[in-house]
Coordinates of C-alpha atoms in Angstrom, one line a residue:
Chain A
M1 CA 164.6 -147.0 -85.0
D2 CA 160.9 -147.2 -87.6
E3 CA 158.6 -149.0 -85.5
V4 CA 156.3 -149.5 -87.9
L5 CA 158.8 -151.1 -90.4
L6 CA 159.3 -153.6 -87.3
R7 CA 156.3 -154.4 -86.7
S8 CA 155.7 -155.0 -90.4
L9 CA 158.0 -157.7 -90.0
T10 CA 156.0 -159.4 -87.3
P11 CA 153.8 -161.9 -89.5
S12 CA 156.7 -163.5 -91.9
V13 CA 158.7 -163.9 -88.5
L14 CA 155.8 -165.9 -86.7
G15 CA 155.2 -167.9 -90.1
I16 CA 158.7 -169.0 -90.3
L17 CA 158.6 -170.0 -86.5
V18 CA 155.7 -172.0 -87.0
R19 CA 156.9 -173.7 -90.2
R20 CA 159.8 -174.9 -88.1
G21 CA 157.5 -176.7 -85.8
A22 CA 157.0 -174.3 -83.3
D23 CA 153.1 -174.6 -82.0
F24 CA 151.4 -170.9 -82.8
A25 CA 151.0 -169.8 -79.6
A26 CA 155.0 -170.3 -78.0
A27 CA 155.8 -168.9 -81.2
E28 CA 153.4 -166.1 -81.0
D29 CA 154.7 -165.1 -77.4
A30 CA 158.7 -165.7 -78.5
V31 CA 158.4 -163.2 -81.8
Q32 CA 156.5 -160.5 -79.2
D33 CA 159.9 -161.1 -76.9
A34 CA 161.9 -160.7 -79.5
L35 CA 160.1 -157.4 -80.6
L36 CA 160.5 -156.0 -77.4
E37 CA 164.2 -156.9 -77.4
A38 CA 164.6 -155.3 -80.7
V39 CA 163.1 -152.0 -79.4
R40 CA 165.7 -151.8 -76.4
V41 CA 168.5 -152.8 -78.9
W42 CA 168.3 -151.5 -81.8
P43 CA 168.2 -147.6 -81.5
A44 CA 172.2 -148.5 -80.1
D45 CA 173.2 -151.1 -82.2
Q46 CA 170.8 -151.3 -85.9
P47 CA 171.2 -155.0 -87.6
R48 CA 171.7 -154.8 -91.1
D49 CA 169.4 -157.8 -91.4
P50 CA 166.2 -157.0 -89.2
K51 CA 164.2 -159.8 -90.4
G52 CA 167.0 -162.3 -89.7
W53 CA 167.8 -160.7 -86.4
L54 CA 164.1 -161.0 -85.5
V55 CA 164.0 -164.7 -86.8
T56 CA 167.6 -165.7 -84.9
A57 CA 166.1 -164.1 -81.6
A58 CA 162.4 -165.2 -81.3
W59 CA 163.8 -168.7 -82.2
R60 CA 166.3 -168.7 -79.6
R61 CA 163.2 -167.4 -76.7
F62 CA 160.9 -170.1 -78.1
L63 CA 163.7 -172.9 -77.6
D64 CA 164.5 -171.1 -74.0
A65 CA 161.1 -171.7 -73.1
T66 CA 160.3 -174.9 -74.3
R67 CA 163.7 -176.1 -72.9
A68 CA 162.3 -174.5 -69.4
D69 CA 159.2 -176.6 -69.3
A70 CA 160.0 -180.2 -68.4
A71 CA 157.0 -181.6 -69.7
R72 CA 158.1 -180.4 -73.4
R73 CA 161.3 -182.1 -73.6
R74 CA 160.3 -184.5 -76.3
R75 CA 158.6 -181.4 -78.2
E76 CA 162.0 -180.0 -78.1
D77 CA 164.2 -183.0 -79.3
L78 CA 161.7 -182.5 -82.0
V79 CA 162.2 -178.4 -82.4
D80 CA 165.8 -178.2 -82.0
E81 CA 166.7 -179.3 -85.8
E82 CA 166.2 -176.8 -87.2
P83 CA 164.1 -178.1 -90.1
A84 CA 164.5 -175.9 -93.5
P85 CA 161.7 -173.1 -93.6
G86 CA 160.3 -175.7 -96.2
P87 CA 158.6 -173.7 -99.6
A88 CA 156.0 -171.5 -98.2
S89 CA 157.4 -167.9 -98.8
A90 CA 156.7 -165.0 -96.3
V91 CA 153.4 -163.9 -98.6
D92 CA 151.7 -166.8 -98.2
D93 CA 152.8 -166.7 -94.4
T94 CA 151.3 -163.8 -93.5
L95 CA 148.2 -164.8 -95.5
R96 CA 147.8 -167.4 -93.4
L97 CA 148.5 -165.6 -89.9
Y98 CA 145.3 -163.3 -91.6
F99 CA 143.2 -166.1 -91.6
L100 CA 144.2 -167.9 -88.4
C101 CA 144.0 -164.5 -86.5
A102 CA 140.0 -164.3 -87.7
H103 CA 139.3 -167.7 -87.4
P104 CA 135.5 -168.5 -87.3
S105 CA 136.2 -170.0 -84.1
L106 CA 136.8 -166.7 -82.4
T107 CA 134.6 -164.1 -81.1
P108 CA 135.1 -160.7 -82.9
S109 CA 136.5 -158.6 -79.9
A110 CA 138.7 -161.8 -79.7
A111 CA 140.0 -161.9 -83.0
V112 CA 140.6 -158.5 -83.4
A113 CA 143.0 -158.7 -80.2
L114 CA 144.8 -161.6 -82.1
T115 CA 145.3 -159.9 -85.0
L116 CA 146.4 -156.8 -83.4
R117 CA 149.2 -158.5 -82.1
A118 CA 150.0 -161.5 -84.0
V119 CA 149.6 -159.8 -87.1
G120 CA 150.3 -156.0 -86.3
G121 CA 152.9 -156.9 -83.9
L122 CA 151.6 -154.6 -80.9
T123 CA 151.9 -155.3 -77.2
T124 CA 149.2 -156.2 -75.0
R125 CA 149.5 -153.1 -73.1
Q126 CA 148.8 -151.1 -76.2
I127 CA 146.0 -153.1 -77.5
A128 CA 144.6 -153.4 -73.6
Q129 CA 144.8 -148.9 -73.9
A130 CA 143.1 -148.3 -77.4
Y131 CA 140.1 -150.7 -75.9
L132 CA 140.3 -149.0 -72.6
V133 CA 140.4 -152.3 -70.6
P134 CA 143.2 -153.7 -68.0
E135 CA 146.0 -154.9 -69.3
A136 CA 145.2 -158.3 -67.5
T137 CA 142.2 -158.6 -69.4
M138 CA 143.6 -158.0 -72.6
A139 CA 146.2 -160.6 -71.7
Q140 CA 143.4 -163.0 -70.7
R141 CA 141.7 -162.9 -74.1
I142 CA 144.6 -162.8 -76.4
S143 CA 145.8 -166.5 -74.5
R144 CA 142.1 -167.3 -74.7
A145 CA 142.0 -166.8 -78.4
K146 CA 145.1 -168.4 -78.9
R147 CA 144.0 -171.8 -77.5
T148 CA 140.8 -171.5 -79.4
V149 CA 142.9 -171.8 -82.4
S150 CA 145.4 -174.2 -81.7
E151 CA 143.9 -176.9 -83.4
V152 CA 143.8 -174.8 -86.6
R153 CA 145.6 -175.9 -89.3
F154 CA 148.0 -173.2 -90.3
D155 CA 148.1 -174.4 -93.7
R156 CA 144.8 -174.2 -94.7
P157 CA 143.3 -171.3 -96.7
G158 CA 140.5 -169.2 -94.9
D159 CA 137.5 -167.2 -95.8
V160 CA 138.8 -163.7 -96.6
G161 CA 135.2 -162.1 -96.1
T162 CA 136.2 -162.7 -92.1
V163 CA 139.8 -161.1 -92.3
L164 CA 137.9 -158.0 -93.8
R165 CA 135.0 -158.1 -90.9
V166 CA 138.0 -158.2 -88.4
L167 CA 140.1 -154.9 -90.3
Y168 CA 136.9 -153.3 -90.8
L169 CA 136.2 -153.7 -86.8
V170 CA 139.5 -152.1 -86.0
F171 CA 139.2 -149.5 -88.5
N172 CA 136.0 -148.5 -87.4
E173 CA 135.6 -148.7 -83.4
G174 CA 138.3 -147.6 -81.3
Y175 CA 139.0 -145.0 -78.6
S176 CA 140.9 -142.1 -80.3
G177 CA 144.2 -143.1 -77.2
D178 CA 148.0 -143.3 -77.9
L179 CA 147.6 -145.9 -80.4
D180 CA 145.7 -144.2 -83.9
L181 CA 144.4 -147.6 -84.9
A182 CA 142.5 -146.7 -88.0
A183 CA 146.0 -145.9 -89.1
E184 CA 146.9 -149.1 -87.9
A185 CA 143.9 -151.0 -89.8
I186 CA 145.0 -149.3 -93.0
R187 CA 148.4 -150.7 -92.7
L188 CA 146.9 -154.4 -92.1
T189 CA 145.0 -153.7 -94.9
R190 CA 147.6 -152.4 -96.7
Q191 CA 149.5 -155.5 -96.0
L192 CA 146.9 -157.9 -96.9
A193 CA 146.5 -156.6 -100.2
A194 CA 149.8 -157.1 -101.0
A195 CA 149.5 -160.5 -100.1
I196 CA 146.3 -161.4 -101.8
D197 CA 144.8 -160.5 -104.4
H198 CA 141.3 -159.9 -104.2
P199 CA 138.5 -156.8 -105.1
E200 CA 137.3 -156.8 -101.9
V201 CA 140.3 -156.3 -100.3
S202 CA 140.4 -153.4 -102.1
G203 CA 137.8 -152.5 -101.8
L204 CA 137.9 -152.3 -98.2
L205 CA 141.2 -150.3 -98.2
A206 CA 139.6 -147.9 -100.7
L207 CA 136.8 -147.3 -98.1
M208 CA 139.1 -146.7 -95.3
L209 CA 141.2 -144.4 -97.0
L210 CA 138.3 -142.4 -98.0
H211 CA 137.0 -141.8 -94.7
H212 CA 140.4 -141.3 -93.2
A213 CA 140.8 -138.9 -95.6
R214 CA 138.3 -136.8 -94.1
R215 CA 139.2 -137.3 -90.5
A216 CA 140.3 -133.6 -90.0
G217 CA 137.2 -132.3 -90.9
R218 CA 135.1 -134.4 -89.1
T219 CA 135.4 -132.8 -85.7
A220 CA 135.4 -129.4 -84.5
P221 CA 138.4 -127.2 -82.0
D222 CA 136.4 -128.2 -79.4
G223 CA 135.9 -131.9 -80.1
S224 CA 132.4 -132.0 -81.6
L225 CA 130.7 -133.7 -84.5
V226 CA 130.3 -131.7 -87.8
P227 CA 128.3 -133.4 -90.3
L228 CA 129.7 -134.2 -93.8
A229 CA 127.8 -131.2 -95.8
R230 CA 129.1 -128.7 -93.2
Q231 CA 132.9 -130.1 -93.1
D232 CA 135.5 -127.5 -94.8
R233 CA 136.7 -129.7 -97.4
G234 CA 139.5 -127.7 -97.8
R235 CA 140.9 -129.9 -94.5
W236 CA 139.9 -133.3 -96.4
D237 CA 143.6 -135.2 -97.3
T238 CA 143.4 -134.9 -101.2
T239 CA 146.2 -137.6 -101.7
L240 CA 144.5 -140.3 -100.0
I241 CA 141.3 -139.4 -102.3
A242 CA 143.2 -140.1 -104.9
E243 CA 144.7 -143.3 -104.0
G244 CA 141.4 -144.5 -102.2
V245 CA 139.6 -143.4 -106.1
R246 CA 142.3 -145.4 -107.6
I247 CA 142.3 -148.3 -106.0
L248 CA 138.5 -148.6 -106.0
Q249 CA 138.2 -147.7 -109.5
A250 CA 140.6 -150.4 -110.8
A251 CA 138.9 -153.3 -108.3
L252 CA 135.6 -151.7 -109.9
A253 CA 137.0 -152.5 -113.4
R254 CA 136.9 -156.4 -112.1
D255 CA 133.4 -156.6 -112.3
R256 CA 133.1 -158.6 -109.2
L257 CA 130.8 -156.0 -106.7
G258 CA 131.1 -156.9 -103.0
E259 CA 129.6 -154.7 -100.0
F260 CA 132.8 -152.7 -99.2
Q261 CA 133.6 -151.6 -103.2
A262 CA 129.9 -150.5 -103.0
Q263 CA 130.3 -148.6 -99.8
A264 CA 133.8 -147.4 -100.9
A265 CA 131.5 -145.8 -104.2
I266 CA 129.3 -143.6 -101.9
A267 CA 132.4 -142.5 -100.1
A268 CA 134.3 -141.9 -103.4
L269 CA 131.6 -139.9 -104.2
H270 CA 130.7 -137.7 -101.1
A271 CA 134.7 -137.1 -101.2
D272 CA 134.4 -136.0 -105.5
A273 CA 132.2 -133.2 -104.5
P274 CA 133.8 -130.1 -104.4
A275 CA 130.8 -129.1 -102.3
A276 CA 127.9 -130.6 -100.5
E277 CA 125.4 -129.2 -102.9
E278 CA 126.9 -130.7 -105.8
T279 CA 126.8 -134.5 -104.6
D280 CA 125.5 -136.8 -106.7
W281 CA 122.6 -137.7 -104.9
V282 CA 121.3 -139.8 -107.4
Q283 CA 124.2 -142.2 -108.5
I284 CA 124.2 -142.3 -104.5
V285 CA 120.9 -144.0 -104.3
E286 CA 122.2 -146.1 -107.1
W287 CA 124.7 -147.4 -105.0
Y288 CA 122.5 -148.4 -102.1
D289 CA 120.4 -150.3 -104.0
E290 CA 123.5 -152.7 -104.9
L291 CA 124.4 -152.2 -101.5
I292 CA 121.3 -153.3 -100.6
A293 CA 121.3 -156.4 -103.0
I294 CA 124.2 -157.7 -102.2
T295 CA 123.6 -157.2 -98.1
G296 CA 120.1 -156.7 -97.1
N297 CA 121.8 -154.5 -94.4
P298 CA 118.7 -152.5 -92.7
I299 CA 121.2 -149.5 -92.0
A300 CA 122.2 -149.2 -95.3
R301 CA 118.4 -149.2 -96.4
L302 CA 118.1 -146.2 -93.6
N303 CA 121.0 -144.6 -95.3
R304 CA 119.6 -145.0 -98.8
A305 CA 115.9 -143.5 -96.8
V306 CA 117.8 -140.2 -96.6
A307 CA 120.1 -140.4 -99.9
V308 CA 116.6 -140.6 -101.6
G309 CA 115.8 -137.2 -99.6
E310 CA 118.3 -135.3 -100.9
A311 CA 118.3 -136.7 -104.6
D312 CA 114.3 -136.6 -104.7
G313 CA 113.1 -134.1 -101.9
P314 CA 112.2 -134.9 -98.3
R315 CA 109.0 -135.8 -98.8
A316 CA 110.9 -138.9 -101.0
G317 CA 113.1 -139.6 -98.5
L318 CA 109.8 -139.9 -95.4
K319 CA 108.0 -142.1 -97.8
A320 CA 111.3 -144.5 -98.0
L321 CA 111.8 -144.0 -94.5
A322 CA 108.4 -145.0 -93.4
E323 CA 108.8 -148.6 -94.9
L324 CA 111.7 -149.7 -92.4
D325 CA 111.5 -150.3 -89.1
D326 CA 111.3 -147.4 -86.7
S327 CA 113.0 -149.6 -84.4
L328 CA 116.4 -149.4 -86.2
P329 CA 119.5 -146.9 -84.7
R330 CA 119.8 -143.7 -86.3
H331 CA 115.8 -144.0 -87.6
T332 CA 114.9 -141.5 -85.3
A333 CA 117.5 -139.0 -86.5
A334 CA 117.0 -139.4 -89.9
A335 CA 113.3 -138.7 -89.6
A336 CA 114.4 -135.3 -87.8
Y337 CA 116.7 -134.4 -90.5
L338 CA 113.9 -134.8 -93.0
H339 CA 111.0 -133.3 -91.4
E340 CA 113.5 -130.4 -90.6
R341 CA 114.3 -130.5 -94.5
D342 CA 110.6 -130.2 -95.3
G343 CA 109.6 -127.6 -93.1
D344 CA 108.3 -129.5 -90.5
L345 CA 110.6 -127.8 -87.3
R346 CA 108.1 -128.5 -84.8
T347 CA 108.1 -132.2 -85.1
A348 CA 112.1 -131.8 -86.4
A349 CA 112.8 -130.7 -82.6
K350 CA 111.0 -133.0 -81.2
L351 CA 112.5 -136.3 -83.2
Y352 CA 115.7 -134.8 -82.3
A353 CA 115.7 -134.5 -78.7
E354 CA 114.3 -138.3 -79.0
A355 CA 117.3 -139.2 -81.1
A356 CA 119.9 -138.0 -78.5
H357 CA 117.6 -140.1 -75.7
K358 CA 118.7 -143.2 -78.1
A359 CA 122.3 -142.4 -79.8
T360 CA 124.9 -144.9 -78.5
N361 CA 128.0 -142.8 -78.6
H362 CA 128.3 -139.4 -76.9
A363 CA 129.6 -137.3 -80.1
E364 CA 126.1 -138.3 -81.7
L365 CA 124.2 -137.7 -78.3
D366 CA 125.8 -134.0 -78.3
Y367 CA 125.4 -133.2 -82.2
L368 CA 121.7 -134.6 -81.9
T369 CA 120.8 -132.6 -78.5
R370 CA 122.3 -129.5 -80.0
Q371 CA 120.3 -129.5 -83.5
A372 CA 116.7 -129.3 -81.1
A373 CA 118.4 -126.8 -78.9
R374 CA 118.8 -124.6 -82.3
L375 CA 115.3 -125.6 -83.0
N376 CA 114.1 -125.1 -79.8
S377 CA 115.6 -121.7 -79.1
G378 CA 114.5 -120.3 -82.8
G379 CA 117.7 -121.0 -84.7
S380 CA 117.3 -120.4 -87.6
V381 CA 120.9 -121.7 -89.5
P382 CA 119.5 -124.1 -92.2
T383 CA 120.8 -127.9 -91.3
D384 CA 122.7 -129.7 -93.4
Q385 CA 122.5 -133.3 -93.0
Chain B
M1 CA 132.1 -155.1 -78.2
A2 CA 130.4 -153.0 -75.7
K3 CA 131.2 -152.2 -72.5
Y4 CA 128.2 -152.7 -70.2
L5 CA 127.5 -150.8 -66.3
M6 CA 126.2 -153.8 -63.9
L7 CA 124.7 -151.7 -60.9
K8 CA 123.5 -153.2 -57.3
H9 CA 121.0 -151.6 -55.2
Y10 CA 120.9 -151.4 -51.5
R11 CA 117.7 -150.3 -52.2
G12 CA 115.7 -148.3 -54.7
A13 CA 115.6 -151.4 -57.3
P14 CA 112.1 -153.6 -57.6
D15 CA 112.0 -156.1 -54.9
A16 CA 113.9 -159.5 -55.3
V17 CA 112.4 -163.0 -55.2
N18 CA 114.6 -163.9 -51.7
N19 CA 114.5 -160.9 -50.3
V20 CA 115.6 -161.2 -46.7
P21 CA 118.6 -158.6 -45.3
M22 CA 121.9 -159.7 -44.9
D23 CA 121.7 -158.8 -41.7
Q24 CA 119.4 -161.9 -40.7
W25 CA 121.1 -164.6 -43.1
T26 CA 123.9 -166.9 -41.0
P27 CA 127.4 -165.8 -41.4
E28 CA 127.6 -169.1 -43.6
E29 CA 125.1 -167.9 -45.9
I30 CA 127.1 -164.0 -46.0
T31 CA 130.4 -166.0 -46.8
A32 CA 128.8 -168.0 -49.5
H33 CA 127.3 -165.0 -51.2
V34 CA 130.5 -162.7 -50.9
K35 CA 132.7 -166.1 -52.1
Y36 CA 129.9 -166.4 -55.2
M37 CA 130.6 -162.2 -56.5
Q38 CA 134.4 -163.0 -56.3
D39 CA 134.1 -166.2 -58.2
F40 CA 132.1 -164.6 -61.1
A41 CA 134.6 -161.5 -61.4
D42 CA 137.3 -163.6 -61.4
R43 CA 135.7 -166.0 -64.3
L44 CA 135.0 -162.3 -66.3
R45 CA 139.2 -161.7 -65.4
E46 CA 139.6 -165.3 -67.2
S47 CA 137.4 -164.6 -69.9
G48 CA 138.9 -161.1 -70.7
E49 CA 135.5 -159.3 -70.4
Y50 CA 136.2 -157.6 -66.9
V51 CA 137.0 -154.0 -66.8
D52 CA 136.2 -152.6 -63.1
G53 CA 134.4 -153.4 -59.8
L54 CA 134.0 -151.8 -56.8
A55 CA 131.4 -151.6 -53.7
L56 CA 130.3 -148.4 -52.5
A57 CA 129.8 -147.8 -48.2
P58 CA 125.7 -147.0 -47.6
E59 CA 126.4 -143.7 -45.8
G60 CA 127.1 -140.8 -48.0
M61 CA 126.0 -137.3 -48.4
W62 CA 124.4 -135.0 -50.9
V63 CA 126.9 -131.7 -52.0
Q64 CA 125.8 -128.6 -53.6
F65 CA 127.2 -125.3 -54.7
G66 CA 127.2 -123.1 -52.5
G67 CA 127.6 -119.6 -54.0
E68 CA 130.6 -117.1 -55.1
G69 CA 133.0 -117.3 -52.1
R70 CA 131.1 -119.7 -49.9
P71 CA 131.8 -123.5 -49.2
A72 CA 129.8 -125.9 -50.8
V73 CA 126.5 -127.2 -49.3
T74 CA 126.2 -130.8 -47.4
D75 CA 123.0 -132.7 -47.0
G76 CA 122.8 -135.8 -45.4
P77 CA 122.7 -139.1 -45.2
F78 CA 120.2 -139.7 -47.5
A79 CA 116.7 -140.2 -47.0
E80 CA 115.2 -143.6 -46.8
T81 CA 113.4 -143.1 -50.0
K82 CA 116.0 -142.8 -52.0
D83 CA 118.2 -145.2 -54.3
L84 CA 120.9 -146.5 -53.1
I85 CA 123.8 -147.9 -55.3
A86 CA 125.8 -150.7 -53.3
G87 CA 128.5 -151.4 -55.9
W88 CA 128.9 -151.7 -59.8
M89 CA 130.8 -153.9 -61.8
I90 CA 132.2 -152.8 -65.9
I91 CA 132.3 -155.4 -68.4
D92 CA 133.4 -154.9 -72.2
V93 CA 131.5 -157.8 -74.2
D94 CA 130.9 -158.8 -77.7
S95 CA 126.9 -158.1 -77.4
Q96 CA 123.9 -156.9 -75.5
E97 CA 123.5 -160.3 -75.3
R98 CA 126.0 -161.7 -73.7
A99 CA 126.0 -158.5 -71.2
V100 CA 122.3 -159.9 -70.3
E101 CA 123.3 -163.2 -69.5
L102 CA 126.0 -162.2 -67.2
A103 CA 123.9 -159.5 -65.6
G104 CA 121.4 -162.7 -64.6
E105 CA 124.0 -164.6 -63.7
L106 CA 125.3 -162.3 -61.0
S107 CA 121.4 -161.6 -59.7
A108 CA 121.5 -165.5 -58.8
A109 CA 123.7 -164.8 -56.3
P110 CA 122.8 -167.1 -53.1
G111 CA 121.1 -165.4 -50.5
K112 CA 119.3 -166.6 -47.5
N113 CA 119.0 -170.1 -47.5
G114 CA 121.5 -170.3 -50.0
E115 CA 119.2 -169.4 -52.3
P116 CA 119.5 -167.4 -55.2
I117 CA 118.4 -163.3 -54.5
H118 CA 116.8 -163.2 -58.0
E119 CA 117.9 -159.8 -57.2
W120 CA 117.1 -156.7 -59.7
L121 CA 120.6 -155.8 -61.5
E122 CA 120.5 -152.3 -63.3
L123 CA 122.3 -153.0 -66.6
R124 CA 123.3 -149.7 -68.8
P125 CA 125.6 -149.3 -71.9
F126 CA 128.3 -146.8 -71.8
L127 CA 128.7 -144.6 -74.8
T128 CA 130.8 -145.4 -77.5
P129 CA 132.8 -143.9 -79.3
P130 CA 132.3 -142.5 -82.4
P131 CA 132.8 -144.6 -85.6
N132 CA 134.8 -143.4 -88.2
I133 CA 133.1 -144.8 -91.1
T134 CA 129.8 -141.8 -91.1
D135 CA 128.6 -141.2 -94.3
C136 CA 125.4 -140.4 -92.5
V137 CA 124.9 -138.1 -90.2
H138 CA 122.1 -136.2 -89.8

């Protein structure tokens, strides 16, 4: 049985229940139950119409749950008649669910959890494991999120930007457990792109594909981080890169630039270089300028300074860096790198060690410590990014 | 989303405002203190922010490799001057601001005369997984 196919039916099945009059929270529980039942039953008895089967099973679960609750008798009368599904399409339902699960009234962690369950069809246990929290904690997070959006009208369009930020978080942050959150984020973004025609949705999808393509090259066999310039480009997934570039080009051609398209353009320039030294840093600096014009993001300014260091030399990079707040994350790491490129190894070693103390993730802490150790022990292997 | 460790000390933290040792409280004051801590954890469970928590025994020892083929060396109990951790709680929250807010709340647990202890809690972020979007690792 194809679990991804099964889960891809989640939003349209949930949408049908909601349009039949079920409230979102109860409908979502019913769909989860139906998915679990499908996982149990389908391997032996695959239905000819999987979606129809799920709708029937979920609707039955919903009615059972509603009947079991005596206080809800009046609502039962309302929903027992099974009104016609109405004019909305499965695509509209899917889109509305994305908006609902990323509603601005939700905290980022709540929106992420609710999206993974109600749109992604993942179980609470899977989501809890992916974020290393107890299942009971994740169950609470999800049920609170459902209460928070219970008053939100399902048929109102939302802001696609909030949905994209949630999907970006799913892609970018998560532990590498059994569940591949990055792949799940790509699946959900593809599904969103099929439901709405928007250049920034394409931009985010391209950004994810271009980074995902480089995943195999990003870690050494011992689990340590390999910087971009030293990655074995033969291990990059050229099919994903080609797809990302194609999606990005189509989006850019529409001339409605946004932050995700700009980030994807930078990723595409890296992916496009046959070797690190052939990277088009001048164009990358230009794209950072675009990104900064759109977002004003200080991290983009920091990355721009490093790109300037590549395009115009380390002195120019240090000059650009000096204009930025030195409390920015990774400011010290960037300074260390640029000083090393400038030949000032003593300062670089000191700054690498200092940067390691400020690292927020283990791979970076390990990498920066090794950089300092390499310089302190007289290692002459040139650093490359 | 970020995980933080809140560390409570038996000793070694800067002095609290209401700094009376627990053996000089009334039993009711101890009960009120314990209940405050339990209610705090329950609220975090309910808000979906609780990960883990445990209390540590005050007694323990140092252990060291004793050399090839020899038993491990032990030393203890701890010297009076040592930092002594009493317990921890791990939370998973949306921001550092939220973590600080929660630690502040925990520090308000009642002590002698039912007054907040104003105890200093150590708040430590866990290292996160590396982000997937990394164009500029240097």
